[in-house]
Short mmCIF file of C-alpha atoms in Angstrom, two decimals:
data_model
loop_
_atom_site.label_atom_id
_atom_site.label_comp_id
_atom_site.label_asym_id
_atom_site.label_seq_id
_atom_site.Cartn_x
_atom_site.Cartn_y
_atom_site.Cartn_z
CA MET A 1191 229.90 251.10 -43.40
CA ILE A 1192 232.01 250.06 -46.42
CA ARG A 1193 234.93 249.02 -43.99
CA LEU A 1194 232.55 247.13 -41.59
CA THR A 1195 231.27 245.20 -44.72
CA GLN A 1196 234.64 244.59 -45.84
CA PHE A 1197 235.59 243.07 -42.54
CA GLU A 1198 232.56 241.02 -42.20
CA PHE A 1199 233.20 239.73 -45.77
CA LEU A 1200 236.93 238.83 -44.68
CA LYS A 1201 235.65 236.86 -41.87
CA ILE A 1202 233.34 234.71 -44.14
CA MET A 1203 236.33 234.23 -46.54
CA THR A 1204 238.98 233.12 -44.06
CA ARG A 1205 237.02 229.98 -42.81
CA LYS A 1206 239.14 226.93 -43.95
CA SER A 1207 236.05 224.80 -44.21
CA ILE A 1208 235.00 226.70 -47.28
CA TYR A 1209 238.23 226.17 -49.15
CA LEU A 1210 238.24 222.34 -48.42
CA ALA A 1211 234.60 222.24 -49.46
CA LEU A 1212 235.26 224.21 -52.58
CA ALA A 1213 238.27 222.06 -53.42
CA GLY A 1214 236.18 218.90 -52.99
CA LEU A 1215 232.99 219.91 -54.88
CA LEU A 1216 235.05 221.00 -57.74
CA VAL A 1217 236.97 217.86 -58.10
CA LEU A 1218 233.58 216.01 -57.76
CA LEU A 1219 232.13 218.33 -60.52
CA VAL A 1220 235.28 217.55 -62.92
CA LEU A 1221 234.95 213.77 -62.41
CA TYR A 1222 231.07 213.60 -62.77
CA ALA A 1223 231.39 215.66 -65.97
CA CYS A 1224 234.21 213.57 -67.61
CA PHE A 1225 232.99 210.19 -66.34
CA ARG A 1226 229.38 209.98 -65.76
CA HIS A 1227 228.82 210.32 -69.20
CA SER A 1228 231.87 209.66 -70.86
CA GLY A 1229 230.60 208.69 -74.32
CA PRO A 1230 229.18 212.06 -75.73
CA MET A 1231 231.61 214.30 -77.13
CA ASN A 1232 232.00 216.71 -80.03
CA GLY A 1233 229.00 215.63 -82.52
CA THR A 1234 229.01 218.59 -84.95
CA SER A 1235 230.41 216.60 -87.87
CA TYR A 1236 227.59 213.96 -87.58
CA TYR A 1237 224.92 216.84 -87.56
CA LYS A 1238 226.39 219.01 -90.31
CA PRO A 1239 224.72 216.90 -93.37
CA TYR A 1240 221.45 216.96 -91.54
CA GLU A 1241 221.18 220.48 -90.01
CA GLY A 1242 218.38 222.98 -91.23
CA PRO A 1243 214.57 222.30 -91.65
CA ILE A 1244 213.26 218.87 -91.22
CA THR A 1245 212.24 217.20 -94.39
CA ALA A 1246 210.32 214.15 -95.57
CA GLU A 1247 213.78 212.84 -96.80
CA LYS A 1248 215.46 213.47 -93.66
CA VAL A 1249 212.70 211.69 -91.74
CA LYS A 1250 213.00 208.66 -93.99
CA VAL A 1251 216.77 208.36 -93.31
CA ALA A 1252 216.34 208.98 -89.45
CA GLN A 1253 213.55 206.14 -89.48
CA ASP A 1254 215.98 203.65 -91.06
CA GLN A 1255 219.02 204.69 -88.97
CA ILE A 1256 217.31 204.90 -85.57
CA GLN A 1257 217.15 201.14 -85.27
CA ASN A 1258 220.93 201.14 -84.81
CA TYR A 1259 220.73 203.69 -81.84
CA SER A 1260 222.68 202.74 -78.87
CA GLU A 1261 224.73 204.34 -76.00
CA GLU A 1262 227.97 203.50 -77.97
CA THR A 1263 226.77 205.27 -81.08
CA GLN A 1264 224.64 208.00 -79.59
CA ASN A 1265 226.78 210.80 -81.17
CA ARG A 1266 226.41 209.62 -84.43
CA TYR A 1267 222.77 208.63 -84.12
CA GLY A 1268 221.85 211.56 -82.00
CA VAL A 1269 220.81 213.77 -84.97
CA PHE A 1270 218.38 210.90 -86.21
CA TYR A 1271 216.96 210.70 -82.78
CA ASP A 1272 216.32 214.54 -82.74
CA ILE A 1273 214.71 214.30 -86.31
CA SER A 1274 212.31 211.54 -85.16
CA VAL A 1275 211.21 213.47 -82.23
CA PHE A 1276 210.38 216.71 -83.90
CA SER A 1277 209.24 215.25 -87.12
CA PRO A 1278 206.30 217.15 -88.30
CA PHE A 1279 205.11 213.95 -90.09
CA LYS A 1280 204.66 212.22 -86.85
CA ASN A 1281 201.53 212.46 -84.88
CA SER A 1282 202.08 211.35 -81.38
CA ILE A 1283 200.23 212.44 -78.11
CA ARG A 1284 201.93 213.06 -74.89
CA TYR A 1285 200.35 213.33 -71.45
CA ASP A 1286 201.39 215.02 -68.18
CA GLU A 1287 201.41 213.53 -64.65
CA HIS A 1288 197.68 214.74 -64.29
CA GLY A 1289 196.55 213.05 -67.70
CA ASN A 1290 196.09 216.25 -69.65
CA VAL A 1291 197.38 216.40 -73.52
CA MET A 1292 200.63 218.21 -73.81
CA GLU A 1293 201.02 220.63 -76.74
CA ARG A 1294 204.20 222.20 -78.26
CA THR A 1295 203.51 226.01 -78.04
CA VAL A 1296 206.82 226.67 -79.79
CA THR A 1297 207.61 224.51 -82.90
CA VAL A 1298 210.66 223.31 -83.66
CA SER A 1299 210.98 222.86 -87.47
CA GLU A 1300 214.89 222.78 -87.85
CA ILE A 1301 217.83 220.61 -86.38
CA HIS A 1302 220.98 222.12 -85.28
CA TYR A 1303 223.68 220.63 -82.97
CA ASN A 1304 223.35 222.01 -79.62
CA LYS A 1305 224.17 219.23 -77.24
CA PRO A 1306 226.83 221.01 -74.90
CA TRP A 1307 224.03 223.23 -73.95
CA GLY A 1308 222.08 220.27 -72.71
CA TYR A 1309 224.63 219.62 -70.16
CA LEU A 1310 225.21 222.99 -69.14
CA LEU A 1311 221.54 223.76 -68.27
CA GLU A 1312 221.13 220.32 -66.49
CA TYR A 1313 224.19 221.07 -64.34
CA ILE A 1314 222.73 224.20 -62.78
CA ASP A 1315 219.67 222.30 -61.95
CA GLN A 1316 221.48 219.38 -60.33
CA PHE A 1317 225.03 219.71 -59.33
CA GLY A 1318 224.82 223.58 -59.02
CA VAL A 1319 222.20 223.35 -56.40
CA LEU A 1320 224.25 221.02 -54.30
CA PHE A 1321 227.32 223.26 -54.79
CA MET A 1322 225.70 226.40 -53.61
CA MET A 1323 223.67 224.74 -50.74
CA VAL A 1324 227.07 223.34 -49.45
CA MET A 1325 228.98 226.68 -49.84
CA ILE A 1326 226.25 228.74 -48.50
CA LEU A 1327 225.73 226.58 -45.58
CA LEU A 1328 229.42 226.53 -44.66
CA GLY A 1329 229.91 230.11 -45.24
CA LEU A 1330 226.77 231.80 -43.82
CA ALA A 1331 225.53 229.58 -40.97
CA PRO A 1332 228.18 230.79 -38.47
CA VAL A 1333 227.66 234.68 -39.35
CA PHE A 1334 225.58 235.50 -36.29
CA ALA A 1335 225.66 232.12 -34.33
CA GLU A 1336 229.55 232.34 -33.93
CA GLU A 1337 229.05 235.65 -32.24
CA TYR A 1338 226.96 233.99 -29.54
CA ALA A 1339 229.43 231.11 -29.26
CA LEU A 1340 232.29 233.56 -28.85
CA GLY A 1341 230.34 235.66 -26.38
CA THR A 1342 231.03 238.84 -28.46
CA ALA A 1343 227.29 239.48 -29.58
CA ALA A 1344 226.48 241.49 -26.36
CA LEU A 1345 229.73 243.48 -26.98
CA LEU A 1346 228.87 244.21 -30.60
CA ARG A 1347 225.22 245.30 -29.90
CA SER A 1348 226.50 247.88 -27.35
CA SER A 1349 228.98 249.37 -29.90
CA LYS A 1350 228.16 252.44 -31.71
CA ARG A 1351 227.32 250.32 -34.97
CA GLY A 1352 226.46 247.22 -33.15
CA LYS A 1353 222.74 246.86 -34.16
CA GLY A 1354 221.33 247.93 -37.58
CA GLN A 1355 224.68 248.61 -39.28
CA LEU A 1356 226.38 245.72 -38.16
CA VAL A 1357 223.44 243.60 -39.54
CA SER A 1358 223.57 245.40 -42.82
CA ALA A 1359 227.18 244.79 -42.95
CA LYS A 1360 226.85 241.08 -42.39
CA LEU A 1361 223.95 240.93 -44.78
CA MET A 1362 225.78 242.62 -47.66
CA ALA A 1363 229.09 240.67 -47.04
CA SER A 1364 227.09 237.36 -46.93
CA MET A 1365 225.15 238.53 -50.47
CA PHE A 1366 228.51 239.33 -51.86
CA TYR A 1367 229.91 235.84 -50.93
CA VAL A 1368 227.01 234.04 -52.49
CA VAL A 1369 227.54 235.94 -55.82
CA ILE A 1370 231.08 234.84 -55.88
CA CYS A 1371 230.17 231.20 -55.27
CA VAL A 1372 227.62 231.33 -58.21
CA ALA A 1373 230.26 232.98 -60.53
CA VAL A 1374 233.06 230.18 -59.60
CA PHE A 1375 230.59 227.27 -60.25
CA THR A 1376 229.42 229.00 -63.40
CA SER A 1377 232.80 229.85 -64.62
CA VAL A 1378 234.15 226.12 -64.06
CA ASN A 1379 231.16 224.69 -65.32
CA LEU A 1380 231.43 226.51 -68.78
CA LEU A 1381 235.29 225.70 -68.89
CA VAL A 1382 234.73 222.04 -68.35
CA TYR A 1383 232.19 221.44 -71.04
CA TRP A 1384 233.84 223.81 -73.41
CA LEU A 1385 236.75 221.80 -73.13
CA ARG A 1386 235.00 218.54 -73.18
CA PHE A 1387 232.84 219.19 -76.29
CA GLY A 1388 235.55 221.31 -77.94
CA ASN A 1389 232.77 224.01 -78.62
CA LEU A 1390 229.64 225.44 -77.29
CA ALA A 1391 227.70 225.26 -80.49
CA GLY A 1392 224.09 225.71 -80.83
CA ALA A 1393 223.74 228.78 -78.60
CA ASP A 1394 221.24 230.26 -80.97
CA THR A 1395 218.93 227.31 -81.01
CA PRO A 1396 215.53 227.19 -79.32
CA ILE A 1397 215.47 225.53 -75.80
CA GLN A 1398 212.57 223.47 -76.92
CA SER A 1399 215.27 221.37 -79.08
CA VAL A 1400 217.94 221.18 -76.32
CA GLY A 1401 218.44 217.52 -75.49
CA MET A 1402 219.45 216.67 -71.80
CA TYR A 1403 221.93 213.86 -72.10
CA PHE A 1404 220.99 213.64 -75.87
CA TYR A 1405 217.85 211.91 -75.62
CA SER A 1406 215.60 213.69 -73.13
CA PHE A 1407 213.97 216.98 -74.20
CA ASP A 1408 213.00 218.57 -70.93
CA TYR A 1409 211.73 221.94 -72.48
CA GLU A 1410 209.97 220.40 -75.39
CA PHE A 1411 206.72 221.85 -74.20
CA SER A 1412 208.10 225.18 -72.81
CA PRO A 1413 206.04 228.20 -73.82
CA TYR A 1414 208.96 230.34 -73.51
CA LYS A 1415 210.81 231.43 -76.90
CA PHE A 1416 214.15 231.41 -75.65
CA THR A 1417 217.43 230.52 -77.47
CA ALA A 1418 219.87 228.19 -75.54
CA ILE A 1419 222.12 231.16 -74.57
CA GLN A 1420 219.38 233.49 -73.63
CA TYR A 1421 217.73 230.85 -71.43
CA TYR A 1422 221.16 230.09 -69.86
CA GLY A 1423 221.23 233.72 -68.75
CA VAL A 1424 217.76 233.61 -67.34
CA GLN A 1425 218.45 230.17 -65.63
CA LEU A 1426 221.71 231.71 -64.09
CA VAL A 1427 220.14 235.04 -62.95
CA THR A 1428 217.19 232.98 -61.48
CA HIS A 1429 219.34 230.58 -59.77
CA LEU A 1430 221.38 233.39 -58.23
CA VAL A 1431 218.22 235.05 -56.79
CA GLY A 1432 217.33 231.56 -55.33
CA CYS A 1433 220.61 231.32 -53.71
CA LEU A 1434 220.41 234.66 -52.43
CA ILE A 1435 217.06 234.11 -50.82
CA PHE A 1436 218.44 230.77 -49.41
CA GLY A 1437 221.41 232.80 -47.95
CA CYS A 1438 218.86 235.20 -46.19
CA ILE A 1439 217.17 232.08 -44.69
CA VAL A 1440 220.37 230.67 -43.37
CA LEU A 1441 221.38 234.20 -41.83
CA LEU A 1442 217.91 234.17 -40.08
CA VAL A 1443 218.42 230.64 -38.74
CA SER A 1444 222.09 231.79 -37.84
CA ALA A 1445 220.77 234.75 -35.84
CA LEU A 1446 218.36 232.49 -33.93
CA SER A 1447 220.80 229.87 -33.04
CA SER A 1448 223.32 229.54 -30.28
CA THR A 1449 226.16 227.87 -32.18
CA SER A 1450 227.31 227.36 -35.71
CA PHE A 1451 226.47 223.52 -35.47
CA ILE A 1452 222.81 224.18 -34.35
CA ALA A 1453 222.40 226.74 -37.33
CA MET A 1454 223.84 224.08 -39.66
CA VAL A 1455 221.78 221.09 -38.53
CA VAL A 1456 218.59 223.46 -38.68
CA ASN A 1457 219.19 224.72 -42.37
CA VAL A 1458 220.19 221.16 -43.40
CA ALA A 1459 216.81 219.95 -42.16
CA LEU A 1460 215.02 222.85 -43.90
CA VAL A 1461 216.57 221.69 -47.16
CA GLY A 1462 217.11 217.92 -46.70
CA VAL A 1463 213.44 217.17 -45.24
CA PRO A 1464 211.58 218.13 -48.38
CA TYR A 1465 214.12 216.59 -50.70
CA LEU A 1466 213.73 213.29 -48.86
CA ALA A 1467 210.07 213.49 -48.80
CA PHE A 1468 209.32 214.42 -52.40
CA ASP A 1469 212.32 213.25 -54.39
CA VAL A 1470 213.55 210.23 -52.63
CA MET A 1471 210.14 209.03 -50.79
CA ASN A 1472 207.79 210.26 -53.43
CA PHE A 1473 205.54 211.61 -50.69
CA ASN A 1474 202.90 213.34 -52.76
CA PRO A 1475 199.76 213.91 -51.10
CA GLY A 1476 197.23 216.42 -52.89
CA TRP A 1477 197.53 218.86 -49.84
CA ALA A 1478 201.34 218.94 -49.89
CA THR A 1479 201.78 219.77 -53.42
CA TRP A 1480 201.99 223.38 -52.90
CA ILE A 1481 204.99 222.92 -50.50
CA GLU A 1482 207.04 221.33 -53.08
CA GLU A 1483 205.90 223.67 -55.85
CA PHE A 1484 206.63 226.83 -53.61
CA SER A 1485 209.82 225.41 -51.60
CA PHE A 1486 212.70 228.01 -51.64
CA SER A 1487 214.84 225.60 -53.14
CA THR A 1488 212.68 225.44 -56.22
CA MET A 1489 214.24 228.83 -57.55
CA MET A 1490 217.76 227.44 -56.92
CA ARG A 1491 216.82 224.63 -59.39
CA VAL A 1492 215.00 226.83 -61.81
CA THR A 1493 213.81 224.09 -64.08
CA ARG A 1494 210.11 223.55 -62.79
CA PHE A 1495 209.47 227.27 -63.83
CA PHE A 1496 209.97 227.01 -67.52
CA LEU A 1497 208.91 223.32 -68.50
CA THR A 1498 205.24 223.71 -69.25
CA PRO A 1499 202.69 226.59 -69.20
CA VAL A 1500 201.25 226.66 -65.61
CA SER A 1501 199.01 229.04 -63.87
CA TYR A 1502 197.07 229.59 -60.62
CA SER A 1503 193.96 231.50 -59.61
CA VAL A 1504 194.16 232.95 -56.32
CA PHE A 1505 191.22 235.08 -55.11
CA GLY A 1506 190.17 235.50 -58.84
CA ILE A 1507 193.69 236.74 -59.82
CA GLU A 1508 195.08 234.45 -62.55
CA LEU A 1509 199.01 234.48 -62.79
CA SER A 1510 201.40 232.23 -63.87
CA TYR A 1511 203.28 229.99 -61.58
CA LEU A 1512 206.60 231.72 -61.99
CA ASN A 1513 204.74 235.12 -61.10
CA TRP A 1514 202.94 233.89 -57.95
CA TYR A 1515 206.34 232.22 -56.97
CA MET A 1516 208.25 235.44 -57.16
CA ILE A 1517 205.46 237.29 -55.21
CA ILE A 1518 205.46 234.78 -52.43
CA MET A 1519 209.30 234.69 -52.19
CA ALA A 1520 209.48 238.36 -52.17
CA VAL A 1521 207.37 238.65 -49.19
CA VAL A 1522 209.08 235.58 -47.54
CA THR A 1523 212.51 237.59 -48.07
CA ILE A 1524 211.20 240.78 -46.77
CA GLY A 1525 210.04 238.96 -43.53
CA VAL A 1526 213.23 237.07 -43.18
CA ILE A 1527 215.37 240.12 -43.59
CA LEU A 1528 213.37 241.95 -41.05
CA GLY A 1529 213.35 238.96 -38.56
CA THR A 1530 217.07 238.80 -38.76
CA TYR A 1531 217.46 242.50 -37.93
CA ARG A 1532 214.97 242.08 -35.10
CA THR A 1533 216.48 238.94 -33.77
CA PHE A 1534 220.06 240.19 -33.40
CA ARG A 1535 219.04 243.39 -32.00
CA THR A 1536 216.81 241.90 -29.08
CA ARG A 1537 217.93 238.30 -28.35
CA GLU A 1538 220.05 238.34 -25.41
CA VAL A 1539 220.21 234.98 -23.95
CA PHE A 1540 220.52 231.38 -25.46
CA SER A 1541 220.07 228.11 -23.83
#
């Protein structure tokens, strides 16, 4: 079984398209990181005089200095912006998209430099999802479909290990491939931002105070008491699990498809249609909300789970959004894996 898994893994890793896509995506990652937001760099020296508890004196200085805030000076004035946002002397009310008052469940009472972590967290949500979807599609879409296209499926099914064990080997090899892709992206991402900022300062600060691109505190109302580095670990594990689930779905579509091209097109549609509908065309009728919230790609992006406290009541059972999502994805994943086994064992003719 081990040798069979190694053989299947080698088949995946010898596809030239994977390395062409990997090289292109890594170049795009570095260029995007260095030129999309070229201004922000190491700003620890600007924060040092003001780090610590937010006082009335610091708030007064921030109010005086914030008037000069601009894109060109955001490193220098970022600390004043942070102070103004989390000032305990400021009574501002925020509303969510449904008109409900948003409340901070975790209080930020100190200011510390943590800007590198905003970029690291945002990149898994954005570029990390693109990176993994492309790599998973290229690597896993041909896994079963290629056997049909080459005419080897019937031969493999008639062999000693051609049904259950072969599917298990392909599944394990595919999951190992996904883990390697996540590890590659994470390593490059950490290296790029460590080199760009010169440090990864602020790892022990609460995620509520981590600014995305210096001015957007996406986790300001998060109920979770994570530090930046703790949440990065949680985000990474959740992202990995989401990628593994997506990989299982790609394998099922591959087992149902007669060619790699068909498998690729169907999987791209599964990813692309919801994105175009909800993110590009802003298609958001009430009855379709659950499709967006419980899409399998939501776990790959991670962010939605940890932004604000959300719960659902189903059949009188009150659970958090994260818990309900995990239960649904567990059921879906089991069904997908069983479906893949059954499909490859019984499918005989493709038209």
